[in-house]
Amino acid sequence: MNKWLRRNRLFGPYLENYYTKCGVPVWYKILNIILLWGGLAVSMYLIQVWFVRCLILPAVGICVTAHLLLLKTKST
């Protein structure tokens, strides 16, 4: 699966930039953060367990957002 993803014309260049620490374009960071929080918002709406809704999902969102923001930004 890893080989297939790294050779994929859509995902390959982004994965190579990530693995080689060359950086990630700023628009890619913004898009991923928007999609992350959109998916988490839908999940928070659908999940009835308050612990997951109020603690786990926001914590995951904050950690992943921090990780994305701390990645080196690739200049285009």
mmCIF file of C-alpha atoms in Angstrom:
data_model
loop_
_atom_site.group_PDB
_atom_site.id
_atom_site.type_symbol
_atom_site.label_atom_id
_atom_site.label_comp_id
_atom_site.label_asym_id
_atom_site.label_seq_id
_atom_site.Cartn_x
_atom_site.Cartn_y
_atom_site.Cartn_z
ATOM 1 C CA MET A 1 0.000 0.000 0.000
ATOM 2 C CA ASN A 2 2.847 2.372 0.842
ATOM 3 C CA LYS A 3 4.469 1.813 -2.571
ATOM 4 C CA TRP A 4 1.172 2.371 -4.335
ATOM 5 C CA LEU A 5 0.477 5.615 -2.465
ATOM 6 C CA ARG A 6 3.997 6.941 -3.039
ATOM 7 C CA ARG A 7 3.772 6.180 -6.780
ATOM 8 C CA ASN A 8 0.267 7.618 -7.087
ATOM 9 C CA ARG A 9 0.227 10.742 -9.235
ATOM 10 C CA LEU A 10 -2.188 12.506 -6.867
ATOM 11 C CA PHE A 11 -0.740 11.580 -3.454
ATOM 12 C CA GLY A 12 2.863 10.721 -4.341
ATOM 13 C CA PRO A 13 4.380 14.217 -4.500
ATOM 14 C CA TYR A 14 2.829 15.241 -1.169
ATOM 15 C CA LEU A 15 3.990 12.081 0.562
ATOM 16 C CA GLU A 16 7.509 12.503 -0.810
ATOM 17 C CA ASN A 17 7.634 16.087 0.448
ATOM 18 C CA TYR A 18 6.448 14.875 3.854
ATOM 19 C CA TYR A 19 8.883 11.962 4.092
ATOM 20 C CA THR A 20 11.885 13.983 2.881
ATOM 21 C CA LYS A 21 10.909 16.965 5.063
ATOM 22 C CA CYS A 22 10.972 19.300 2.050
ATOM 23 C CA GLY A 23 7.821 20.981 3.270
ATOM 24 C CA VAL A 24 4.116 21.149 2.513
ATOM 25 C CA PRO A 25 2.457 23.938 0.489
ATOM 26 C CA VAL A 26 0.464 26.407 2.592
ATOM 27 C CA TRP A 27 -2.744 25.800 0.595
ATOM 28 C CA TYR A 28 -2.441 22.086 1.381
ATOM 29 C CA LYS A 29 -2.201 22.845 5.099
ATOM 30 C CA ILE A 30 -5.252 25.115 4.977
ATOM 31 C CA LEU A 31 -7.309 22.601 2.976
ATOM 32 C CA ASN A 32 -6.431 19.771 5.343
ATOM 33 C CA ILE A 33 -7.288 21.781 8.447
ATOM 34 C CA ILE A 34 -10.661 22.756 6.949
ATOM 35 C CA LEU A 35 -11.432 19.151 6.003
ATOM 36 C CA LEU A 36 -10.250 17.891 9.406
ATOM 37 C CA TRP A 37 -12.506 20.233 11.400
ATOM 38 C CA GLY A 38 -15.410 19.710 9.006
ATOM 39 C CA GLY A 39 -15.205 15.958 9.505
ATOM 40 C CA LEU A 40 -14.843 16.367 13.246
ATOM 41 C CA ALA A 41 -17.850 18.692 13.363
ATOM 42 C CA VAL A 42 -19.999 16.102 11.580
ATOM 43 C CA SER A 43 -18.714 13.402 13.929
ATOM 44 C CA MET A 44 -19.423 15.565 16.989
ATOM 45 C CA TYR A 45 -22.972 16.104 15.746
ATOM 46 C CA LEU A 46 -23.592 12.402 15.104
ATOM 47 C CA ILE A 47 -21.931 10.874 18.168
ATOM 48 C CA GLN A 48 -24.084 10.755 21.284
ATOM 49 C CA VAL A 49 -21.362 9.858 23.803
ATOM 50 C CA TRP A 50 -20.520 13.149 25.532
ATOM 51 C CA PHE A 51 -16.985 12.069 26.503
ATOM 52 C CA VAL A 52 -16.080 11.399 22.885
ATOM 53 C CA ARG A 53 -17.954 14.449 21.599
ATOM 54 C CA CYS A 54 -16.568 16.952 24.113
ATOM 55 C CA LEU A 55 -13.104 15.605 24.921
ATOM 56 C CA ILE A 56 -11.697 13.040 22.505
ATOM 57 C CA LEU A 57 -12.613 14.582 19.133
ATOM 58 C CA PRO A 58 -11.546 18.137 20.037
ATOM 59 C CA ALA A 59 -8.261 16.795 21.449
ATOM 60 C CA VAL A 60 -7.598 14.885 18.225
ATOM 61 C CA GLY A 61 -8.441 17.980 16.189
ATOM 62 C CA ILE A 62 -6.124 20.201 18.209
ATOM 63 C CA CYS A 63 -3.238 17.732 18.033
ATOM 64 C CA VAL A 64 -3.562 17.133 14.286
ATOM 65 C CA THR A 65 -3.928 20.870 13.617
ATOM 66 C CA ALA A 66 -0.788 21.547 15.654
ATOM 67 C CA HIS A 67 1.083 18.856 13.722
ATOM 68 C CA LEU A 68 0.038 20.337 10.384
ATOM 69 C CA LEU A 69 0.973 23.857 11.443
ATOM 70 C CA LEU A 70 4.379 22.722 12.694
ATOM 71 C CA LEU A 71 5.275 21.072 9.381
ATOM 72 C CA LYS A 72 7.773 22.998 7.312
ATOM 73 C CA THR A 73 6.005 25.184 4.739
ATOM 74 C CA LYS A 74 7.187 24.689 1.187
ATOM 75 C CA SER A 75 7.580 27.854 -0.820
ATOM 76 C CA THR A 76 5.981 27.596 -4.242
#
